[in-house]
PDB file of C-alpha atoms in Angstrom:
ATOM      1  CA  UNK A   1     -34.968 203.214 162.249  1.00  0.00           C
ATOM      2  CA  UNK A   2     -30.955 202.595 163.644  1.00  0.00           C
ATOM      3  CA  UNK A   3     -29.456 200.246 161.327  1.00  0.00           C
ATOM      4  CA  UNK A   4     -26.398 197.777 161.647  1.00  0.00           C
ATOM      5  CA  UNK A   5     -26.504 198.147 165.130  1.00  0.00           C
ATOM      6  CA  UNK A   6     -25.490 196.012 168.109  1.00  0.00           C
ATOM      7  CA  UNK A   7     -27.968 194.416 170.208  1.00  0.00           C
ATOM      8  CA  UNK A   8     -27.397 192.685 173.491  1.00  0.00           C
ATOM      9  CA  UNK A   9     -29.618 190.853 175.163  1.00  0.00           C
ATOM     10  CA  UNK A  10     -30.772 190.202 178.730  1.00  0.00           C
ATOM     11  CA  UNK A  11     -32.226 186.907 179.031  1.00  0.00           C
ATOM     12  CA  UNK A  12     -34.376 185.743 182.293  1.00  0.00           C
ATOM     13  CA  UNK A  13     -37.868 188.172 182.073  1.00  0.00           C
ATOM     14  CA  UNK A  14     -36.924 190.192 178.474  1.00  0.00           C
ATOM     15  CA  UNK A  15     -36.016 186.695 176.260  1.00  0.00           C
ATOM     16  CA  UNK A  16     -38.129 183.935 178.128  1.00  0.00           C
ATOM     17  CA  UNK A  17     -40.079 183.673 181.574  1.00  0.00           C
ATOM     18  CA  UNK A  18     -38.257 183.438 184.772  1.00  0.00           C
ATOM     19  CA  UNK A  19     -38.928 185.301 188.037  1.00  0.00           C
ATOM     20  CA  UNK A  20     -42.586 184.030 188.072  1.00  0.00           C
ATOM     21  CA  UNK A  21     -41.627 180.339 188.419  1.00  0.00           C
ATOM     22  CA  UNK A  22     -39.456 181.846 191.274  1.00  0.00           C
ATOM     23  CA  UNK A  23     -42.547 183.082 192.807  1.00  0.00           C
ATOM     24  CA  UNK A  24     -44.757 180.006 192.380  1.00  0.00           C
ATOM     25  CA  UNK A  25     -41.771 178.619 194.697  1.00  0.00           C
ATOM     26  CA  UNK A  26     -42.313 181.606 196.760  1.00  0.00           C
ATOM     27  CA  UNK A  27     -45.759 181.238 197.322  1.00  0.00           C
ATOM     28  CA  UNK A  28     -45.798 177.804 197.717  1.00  0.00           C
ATOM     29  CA  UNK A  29     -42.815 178.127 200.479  1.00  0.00           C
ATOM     30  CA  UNK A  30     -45.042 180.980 201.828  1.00  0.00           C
ATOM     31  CA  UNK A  31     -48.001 178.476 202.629  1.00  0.00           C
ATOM     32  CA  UNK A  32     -46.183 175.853 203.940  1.00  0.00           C
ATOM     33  CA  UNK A  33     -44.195 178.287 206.965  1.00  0.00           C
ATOM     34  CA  UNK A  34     -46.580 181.168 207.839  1.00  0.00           C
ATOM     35  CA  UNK A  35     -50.364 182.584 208.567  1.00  0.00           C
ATOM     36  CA  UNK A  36     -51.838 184.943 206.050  1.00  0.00           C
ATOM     37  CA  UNK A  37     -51.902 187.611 208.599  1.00  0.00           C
ATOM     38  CA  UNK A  38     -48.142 187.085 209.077  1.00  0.00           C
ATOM     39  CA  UNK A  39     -47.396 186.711 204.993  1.00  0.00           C
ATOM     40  CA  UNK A  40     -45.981 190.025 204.643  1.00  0.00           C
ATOM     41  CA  UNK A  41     -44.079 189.855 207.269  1.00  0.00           C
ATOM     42  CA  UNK A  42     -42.167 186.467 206.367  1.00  0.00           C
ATOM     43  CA  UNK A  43     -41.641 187.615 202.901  1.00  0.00           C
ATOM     44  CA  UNK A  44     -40.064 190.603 203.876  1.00  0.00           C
ATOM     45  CA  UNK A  45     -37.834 188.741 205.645  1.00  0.00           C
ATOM     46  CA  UNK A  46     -37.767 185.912 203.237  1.00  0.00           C
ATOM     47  CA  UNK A  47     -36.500 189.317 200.686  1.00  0.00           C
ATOM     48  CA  UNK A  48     -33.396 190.466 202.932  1.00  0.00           C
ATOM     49  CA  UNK A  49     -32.289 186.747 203.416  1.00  0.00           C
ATOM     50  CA  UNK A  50     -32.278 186.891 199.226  1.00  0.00           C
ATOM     51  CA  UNK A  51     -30.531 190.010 199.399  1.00  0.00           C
ATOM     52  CA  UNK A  52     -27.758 188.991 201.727  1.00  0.00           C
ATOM     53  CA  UNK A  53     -27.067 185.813 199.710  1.00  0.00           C
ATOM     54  CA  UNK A  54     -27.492 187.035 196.239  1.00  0.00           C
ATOM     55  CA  UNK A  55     -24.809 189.707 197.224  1.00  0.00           C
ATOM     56  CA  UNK A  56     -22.489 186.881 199.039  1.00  0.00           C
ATOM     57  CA  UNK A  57     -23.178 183.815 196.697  1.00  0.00           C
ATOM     58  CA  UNK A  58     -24.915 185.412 193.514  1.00  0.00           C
ATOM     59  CA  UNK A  59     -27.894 184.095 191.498  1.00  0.00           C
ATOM     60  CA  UNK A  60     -29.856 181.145 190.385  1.00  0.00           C
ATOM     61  CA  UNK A  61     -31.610 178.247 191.705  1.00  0.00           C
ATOM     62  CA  UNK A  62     -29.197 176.839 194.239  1.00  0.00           C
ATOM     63  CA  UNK A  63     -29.037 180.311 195.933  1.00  0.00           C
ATOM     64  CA  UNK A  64     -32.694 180.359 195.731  1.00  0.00           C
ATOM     65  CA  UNK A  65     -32.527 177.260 197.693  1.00  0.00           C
ATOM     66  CA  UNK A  66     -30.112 178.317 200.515  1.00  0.00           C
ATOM     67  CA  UNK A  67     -32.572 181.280 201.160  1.00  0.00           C
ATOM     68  CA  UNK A  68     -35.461 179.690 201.462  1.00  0.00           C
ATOM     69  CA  UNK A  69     -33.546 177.264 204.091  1.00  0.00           C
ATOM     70  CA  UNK A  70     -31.973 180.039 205.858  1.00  0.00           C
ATOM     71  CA  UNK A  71     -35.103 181.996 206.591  1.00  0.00           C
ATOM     72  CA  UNK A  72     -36.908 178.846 207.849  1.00  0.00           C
ATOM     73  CA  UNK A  73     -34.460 178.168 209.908  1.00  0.00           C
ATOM     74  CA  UNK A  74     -34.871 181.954 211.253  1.00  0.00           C
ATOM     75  CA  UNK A  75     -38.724 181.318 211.553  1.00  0.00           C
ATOM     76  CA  UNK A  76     -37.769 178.414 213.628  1.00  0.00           C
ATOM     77  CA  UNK A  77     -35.382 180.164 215.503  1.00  0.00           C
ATOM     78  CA  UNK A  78     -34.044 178.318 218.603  1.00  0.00           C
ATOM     79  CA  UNK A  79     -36.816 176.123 219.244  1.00  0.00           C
ATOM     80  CA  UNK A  80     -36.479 173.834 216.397  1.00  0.00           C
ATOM     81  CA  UNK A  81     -33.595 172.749 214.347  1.00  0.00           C
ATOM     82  CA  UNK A  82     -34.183 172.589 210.478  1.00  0.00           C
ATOM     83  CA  UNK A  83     -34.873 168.411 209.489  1.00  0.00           C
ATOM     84  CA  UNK A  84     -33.908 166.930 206.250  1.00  0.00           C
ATOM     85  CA  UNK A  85     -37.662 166.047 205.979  1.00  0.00           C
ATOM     86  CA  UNK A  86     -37.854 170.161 206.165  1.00  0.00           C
ATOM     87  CA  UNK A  87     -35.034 170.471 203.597  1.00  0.00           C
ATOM     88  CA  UNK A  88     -36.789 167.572 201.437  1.00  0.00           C
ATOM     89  CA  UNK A  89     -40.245 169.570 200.908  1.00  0.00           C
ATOM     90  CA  UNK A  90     -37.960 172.495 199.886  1.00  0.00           C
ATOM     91  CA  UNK A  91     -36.609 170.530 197.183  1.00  0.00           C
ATOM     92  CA  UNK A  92     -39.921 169.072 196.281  1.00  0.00           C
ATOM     93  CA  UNK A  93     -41.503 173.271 196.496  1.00  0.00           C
ATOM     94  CA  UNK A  94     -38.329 173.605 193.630  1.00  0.00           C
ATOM     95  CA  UNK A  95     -38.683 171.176 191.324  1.00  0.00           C
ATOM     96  CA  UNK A  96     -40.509 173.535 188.500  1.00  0.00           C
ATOM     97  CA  UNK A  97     -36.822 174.676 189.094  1.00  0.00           C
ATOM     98  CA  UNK A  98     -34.725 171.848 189.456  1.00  0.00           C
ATOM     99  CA  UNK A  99     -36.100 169.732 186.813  1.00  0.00           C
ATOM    100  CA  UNK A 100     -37.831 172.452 184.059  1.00  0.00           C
ATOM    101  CA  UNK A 101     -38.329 171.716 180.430  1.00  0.00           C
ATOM    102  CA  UNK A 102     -38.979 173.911 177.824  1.00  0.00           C
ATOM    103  CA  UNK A 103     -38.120 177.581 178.077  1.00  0.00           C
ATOM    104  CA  UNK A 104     -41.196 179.499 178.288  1.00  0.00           C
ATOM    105  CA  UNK A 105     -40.074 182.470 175.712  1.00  0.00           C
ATOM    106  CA  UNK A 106     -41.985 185.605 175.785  1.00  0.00           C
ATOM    107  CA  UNK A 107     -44.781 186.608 173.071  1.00  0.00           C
ATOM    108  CA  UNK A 108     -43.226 187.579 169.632  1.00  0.00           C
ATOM    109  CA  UNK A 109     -39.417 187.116 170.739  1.00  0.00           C
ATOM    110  CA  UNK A 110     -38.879 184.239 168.053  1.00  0.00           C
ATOM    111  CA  UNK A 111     -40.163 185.700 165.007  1.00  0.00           C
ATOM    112  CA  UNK A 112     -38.358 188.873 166.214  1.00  0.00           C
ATOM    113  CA  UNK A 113     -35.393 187.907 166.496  1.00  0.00           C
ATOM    114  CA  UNK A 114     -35.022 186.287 163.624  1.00  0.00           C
ATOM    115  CA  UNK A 115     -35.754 189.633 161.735  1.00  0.00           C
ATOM    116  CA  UNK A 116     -33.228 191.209 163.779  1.00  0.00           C
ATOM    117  CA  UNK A 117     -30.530 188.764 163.276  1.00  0.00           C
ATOM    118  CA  UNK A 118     -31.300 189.774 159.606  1.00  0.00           C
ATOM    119  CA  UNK A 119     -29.288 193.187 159.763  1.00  0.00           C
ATOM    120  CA  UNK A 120     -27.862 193.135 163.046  1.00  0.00           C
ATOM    121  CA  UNK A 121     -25.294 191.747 165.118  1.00  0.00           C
ATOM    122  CA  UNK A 122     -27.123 189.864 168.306  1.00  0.00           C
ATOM    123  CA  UNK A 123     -25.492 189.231 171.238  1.00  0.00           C
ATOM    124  CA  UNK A 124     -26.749 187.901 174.737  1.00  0.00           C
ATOM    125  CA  UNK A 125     -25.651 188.811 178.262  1.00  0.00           C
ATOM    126  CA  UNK A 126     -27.340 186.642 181.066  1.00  0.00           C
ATOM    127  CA  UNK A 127     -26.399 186.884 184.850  1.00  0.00           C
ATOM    128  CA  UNK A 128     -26.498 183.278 187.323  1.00  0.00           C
ATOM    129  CA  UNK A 129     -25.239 179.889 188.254  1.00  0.00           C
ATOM    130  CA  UNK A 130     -22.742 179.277 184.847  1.00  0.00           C
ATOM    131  CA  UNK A 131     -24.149 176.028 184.347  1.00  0.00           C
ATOM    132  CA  UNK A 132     -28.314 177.276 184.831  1.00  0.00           C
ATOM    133  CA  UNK A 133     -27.739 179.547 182.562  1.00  0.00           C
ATOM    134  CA  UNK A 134     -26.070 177.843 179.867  1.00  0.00           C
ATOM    135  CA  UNK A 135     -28.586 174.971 180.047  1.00  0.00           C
ATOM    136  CA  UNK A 136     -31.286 177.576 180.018  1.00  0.00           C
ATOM    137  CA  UNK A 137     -29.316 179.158 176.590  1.00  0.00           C
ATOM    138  CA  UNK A 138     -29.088 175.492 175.397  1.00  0.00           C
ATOM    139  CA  UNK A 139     -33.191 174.881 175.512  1.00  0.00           C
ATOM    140  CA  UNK A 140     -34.389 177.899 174.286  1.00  0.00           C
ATOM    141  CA  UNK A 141     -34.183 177.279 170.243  1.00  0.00           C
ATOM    142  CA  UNK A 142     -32.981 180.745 169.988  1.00  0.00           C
ATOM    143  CA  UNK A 143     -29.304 180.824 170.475  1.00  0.00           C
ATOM    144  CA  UNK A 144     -28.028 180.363 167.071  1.00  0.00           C
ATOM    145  CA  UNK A 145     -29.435 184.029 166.418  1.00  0.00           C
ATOM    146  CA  UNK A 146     -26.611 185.586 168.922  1.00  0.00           C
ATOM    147  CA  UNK A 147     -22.938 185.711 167.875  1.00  0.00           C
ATOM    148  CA  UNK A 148     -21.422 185.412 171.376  1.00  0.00           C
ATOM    149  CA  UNK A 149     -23.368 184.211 174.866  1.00  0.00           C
ATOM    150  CA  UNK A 150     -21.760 185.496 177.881  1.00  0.00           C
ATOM    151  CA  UNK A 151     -23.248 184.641 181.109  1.00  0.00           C
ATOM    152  CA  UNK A 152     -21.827 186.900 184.403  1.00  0.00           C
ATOM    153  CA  UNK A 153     -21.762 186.432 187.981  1.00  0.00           C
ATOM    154  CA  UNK A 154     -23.155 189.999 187.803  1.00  0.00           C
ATOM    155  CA  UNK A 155     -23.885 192.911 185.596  1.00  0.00           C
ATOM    156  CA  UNK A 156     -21.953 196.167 186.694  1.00  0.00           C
ATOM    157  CA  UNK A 157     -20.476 199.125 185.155  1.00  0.00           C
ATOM    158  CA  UNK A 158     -17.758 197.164 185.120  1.00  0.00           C
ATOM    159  CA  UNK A 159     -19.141 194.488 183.369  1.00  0.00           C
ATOM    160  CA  UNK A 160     -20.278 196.973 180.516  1.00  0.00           C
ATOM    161  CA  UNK A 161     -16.952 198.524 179.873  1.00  0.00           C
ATOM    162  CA  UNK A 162     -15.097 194.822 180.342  1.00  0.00           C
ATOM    163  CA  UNK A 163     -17.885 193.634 177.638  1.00  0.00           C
ATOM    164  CA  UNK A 164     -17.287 196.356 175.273  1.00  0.00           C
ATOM    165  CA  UNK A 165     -13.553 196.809 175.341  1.00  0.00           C
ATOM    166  CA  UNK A 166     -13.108 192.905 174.685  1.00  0.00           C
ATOM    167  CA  UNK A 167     -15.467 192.849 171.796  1.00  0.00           C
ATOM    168  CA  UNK A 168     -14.108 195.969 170.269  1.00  0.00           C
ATOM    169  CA  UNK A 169     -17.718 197.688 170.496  1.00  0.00           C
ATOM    170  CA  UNK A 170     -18.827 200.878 169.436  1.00  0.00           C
ATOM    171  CA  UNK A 171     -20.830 202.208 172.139  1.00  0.00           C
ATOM    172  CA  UNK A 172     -22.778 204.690 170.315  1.00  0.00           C
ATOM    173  CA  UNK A 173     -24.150 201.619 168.020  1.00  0.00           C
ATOM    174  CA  UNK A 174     -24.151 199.514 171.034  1.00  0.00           C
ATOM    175  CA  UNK A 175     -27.820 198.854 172.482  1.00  0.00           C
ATOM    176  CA  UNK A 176     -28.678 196.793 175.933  1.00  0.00           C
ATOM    177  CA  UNK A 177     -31.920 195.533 176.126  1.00  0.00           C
ATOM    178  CA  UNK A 178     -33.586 194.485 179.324  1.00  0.00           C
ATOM    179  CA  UNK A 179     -36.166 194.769 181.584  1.00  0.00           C
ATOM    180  CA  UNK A 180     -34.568 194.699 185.127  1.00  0.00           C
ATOM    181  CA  UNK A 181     -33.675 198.547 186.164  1.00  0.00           C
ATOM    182  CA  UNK A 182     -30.891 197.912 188.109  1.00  0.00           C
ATOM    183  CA  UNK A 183     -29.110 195.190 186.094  1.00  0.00           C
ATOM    184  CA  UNK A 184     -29.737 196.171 181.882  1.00  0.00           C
ATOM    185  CA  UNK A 185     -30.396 199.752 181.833  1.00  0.00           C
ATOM    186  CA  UNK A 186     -28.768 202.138 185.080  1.00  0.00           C
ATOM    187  CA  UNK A 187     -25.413 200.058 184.367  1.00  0.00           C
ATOM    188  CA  UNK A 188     -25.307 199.996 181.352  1.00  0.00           C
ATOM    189  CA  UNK A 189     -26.150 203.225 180.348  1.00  0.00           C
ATOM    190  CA  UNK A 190     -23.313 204.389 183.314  1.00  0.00           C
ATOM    191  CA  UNK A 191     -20.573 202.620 181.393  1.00  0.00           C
ATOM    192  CA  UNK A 192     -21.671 204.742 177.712  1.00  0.00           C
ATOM    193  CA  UNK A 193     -24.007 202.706 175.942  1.00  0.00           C
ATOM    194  CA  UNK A 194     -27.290 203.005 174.556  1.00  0.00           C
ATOM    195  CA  UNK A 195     -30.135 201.187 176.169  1.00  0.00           C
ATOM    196  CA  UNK A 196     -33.604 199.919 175.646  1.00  0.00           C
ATOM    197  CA  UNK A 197     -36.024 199.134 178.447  1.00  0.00           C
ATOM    198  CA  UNK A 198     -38.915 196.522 177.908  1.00  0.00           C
ATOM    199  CA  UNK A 199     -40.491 196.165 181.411  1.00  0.00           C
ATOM    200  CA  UNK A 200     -42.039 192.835 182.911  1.00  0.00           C
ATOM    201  CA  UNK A 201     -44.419 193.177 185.049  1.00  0.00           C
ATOM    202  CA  UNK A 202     -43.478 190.605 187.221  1.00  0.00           C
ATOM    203  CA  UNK A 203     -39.666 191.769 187.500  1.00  0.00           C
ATOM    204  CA  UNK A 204     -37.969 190.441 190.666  1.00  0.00           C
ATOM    205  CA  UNK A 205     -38.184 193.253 193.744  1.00  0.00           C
ATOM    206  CA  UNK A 206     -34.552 193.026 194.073  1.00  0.00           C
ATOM    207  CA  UNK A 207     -34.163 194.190 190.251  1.00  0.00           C
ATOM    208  CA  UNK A 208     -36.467 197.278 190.585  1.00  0.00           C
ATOM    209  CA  UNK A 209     -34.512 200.837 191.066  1.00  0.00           C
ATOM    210  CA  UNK A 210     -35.570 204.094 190.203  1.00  0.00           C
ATOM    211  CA  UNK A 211     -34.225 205.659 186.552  1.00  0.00           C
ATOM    212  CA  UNK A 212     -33.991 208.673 185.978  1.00  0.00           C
ATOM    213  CA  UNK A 213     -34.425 210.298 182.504  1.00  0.00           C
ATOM    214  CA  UNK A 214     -31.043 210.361 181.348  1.00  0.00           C
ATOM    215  CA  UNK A 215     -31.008 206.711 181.891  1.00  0.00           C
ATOM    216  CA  UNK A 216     -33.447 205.459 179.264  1.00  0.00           C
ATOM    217  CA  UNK A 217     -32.863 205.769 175.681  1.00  0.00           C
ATOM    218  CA  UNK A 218     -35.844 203.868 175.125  1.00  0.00           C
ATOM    219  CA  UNK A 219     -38.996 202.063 176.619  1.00  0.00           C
ATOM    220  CA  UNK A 220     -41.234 200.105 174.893  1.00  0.00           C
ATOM    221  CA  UNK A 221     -44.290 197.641 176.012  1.00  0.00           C
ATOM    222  CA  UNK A 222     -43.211 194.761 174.321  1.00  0.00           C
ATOM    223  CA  UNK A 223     -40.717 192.923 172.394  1.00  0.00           C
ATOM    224  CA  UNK A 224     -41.917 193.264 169.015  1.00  0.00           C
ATOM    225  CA  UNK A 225     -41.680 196.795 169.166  1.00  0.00           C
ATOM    226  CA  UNK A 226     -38.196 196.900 168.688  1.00  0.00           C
ATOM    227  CA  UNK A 227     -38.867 196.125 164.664  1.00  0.00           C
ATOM    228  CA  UNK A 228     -40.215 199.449 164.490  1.00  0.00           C
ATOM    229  CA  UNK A 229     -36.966 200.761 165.571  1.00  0.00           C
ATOM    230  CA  UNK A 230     -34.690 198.647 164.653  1.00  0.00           C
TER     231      UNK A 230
END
């Protein structure tokens, strides 16, 4: 059991649901614009269009949104121009987005946390759109367990060491905790800290990357697991 530790959080897909609203979207994009037999093709596509703009623009909803436009336009190619009625039923396809409720949070993270907050210090480090984010943060009846929110345009090495060396963190008490590969654990773990790895099954494809061993501290199959180690 580590005690008086530092915990940071990921949020989206290790706090509360996220990607698989993003793939209702999908789906329902994928329905509208192509044949089953030519699915996997399109959302291949529809996958290096996200790439591309996620590296350009970053993440979040509005992004979302200008993929989604841009690869219909490059189904349509140069026999059709993209309509606003086109653009309208993309708006309509993201309103589980655009106008969402209630956070969603994953089983056991309330009650959790709240024993965590108990004899640890919580922090939470979310990637996106600023103002997503924040109003994601703002609706999910858990923030007054963290002692700082910081929400990045992205999660880097750099990120890691700028994090740590403003808060004055030790990084051998210092714990990220995440289920996206690419963003909470390879990163983090890169700029000296420790990390813990709670994988989603439904983890967006561009978050997936191969770790090797010497880039998990730990891995565990839920949330409420981390009681029994923390």
């Amino acid at each position: 059991m580590h005690t008086d530790q530092i915990l940071i959080f990921d949020a989206d897909d290790t706090l509360w649901e996220n990607n698989v609203l993003f793939e209702r979207v999908t789906d329902g994009f994928l329905d509208w614009v192509t044949t089953p037999a030519e699915r996997e093709r399109v959302t291949a596509l529809l996958d290096r269009i996200e790439a591309d703009n996620s590296a350009a623009h970053g993440y979040g909803t509005p992004v979302f949104r200008q993929s989604l436009v841009d690869c219909l336009r490059h189904l349509y190619g140069a026999d059709r121009e993209v309509t606003a009625a086109d653009v309208a039923r993309i708006d309509d396809l993201l309103t589980p987005l655009t106008a969402r409720g209630a956070i969603e949070l994953m089983p056991g993270v309330a009650d959790t946390l709240d024993a965590l907050a108990g004899r640890h210090h919580l922090l939470l480090l979310t990637k996106g759109d600023q103002d997503e984010q924040q109003a994601k943060v703002d609706a999910s009846t858990i923030d007054h367990h963290f002692r700082g929110v910081h929400i990045v345009a992205e999660k880097s090495v750099d990120t890691y060491l700028q994090l740590t060396a403003e808060l004055g963190l030790d990084p051998d008490r210092t714990w990220m905790i995440g289920n996206s590969p690419k963003s909470d654990i390879a990163p983090a773990r890169k700029a000296g800290l420790r990390t813990v790895f709670i994988p989603h099954e439904r983890t967006w494809v561009l978050e997936h990357a191969e770790l090797g061993p010497e880039e998990v501290t730990l891995q565990l199959g839920a949330f409420p697991e981390l009681l029994r180690h923390f």
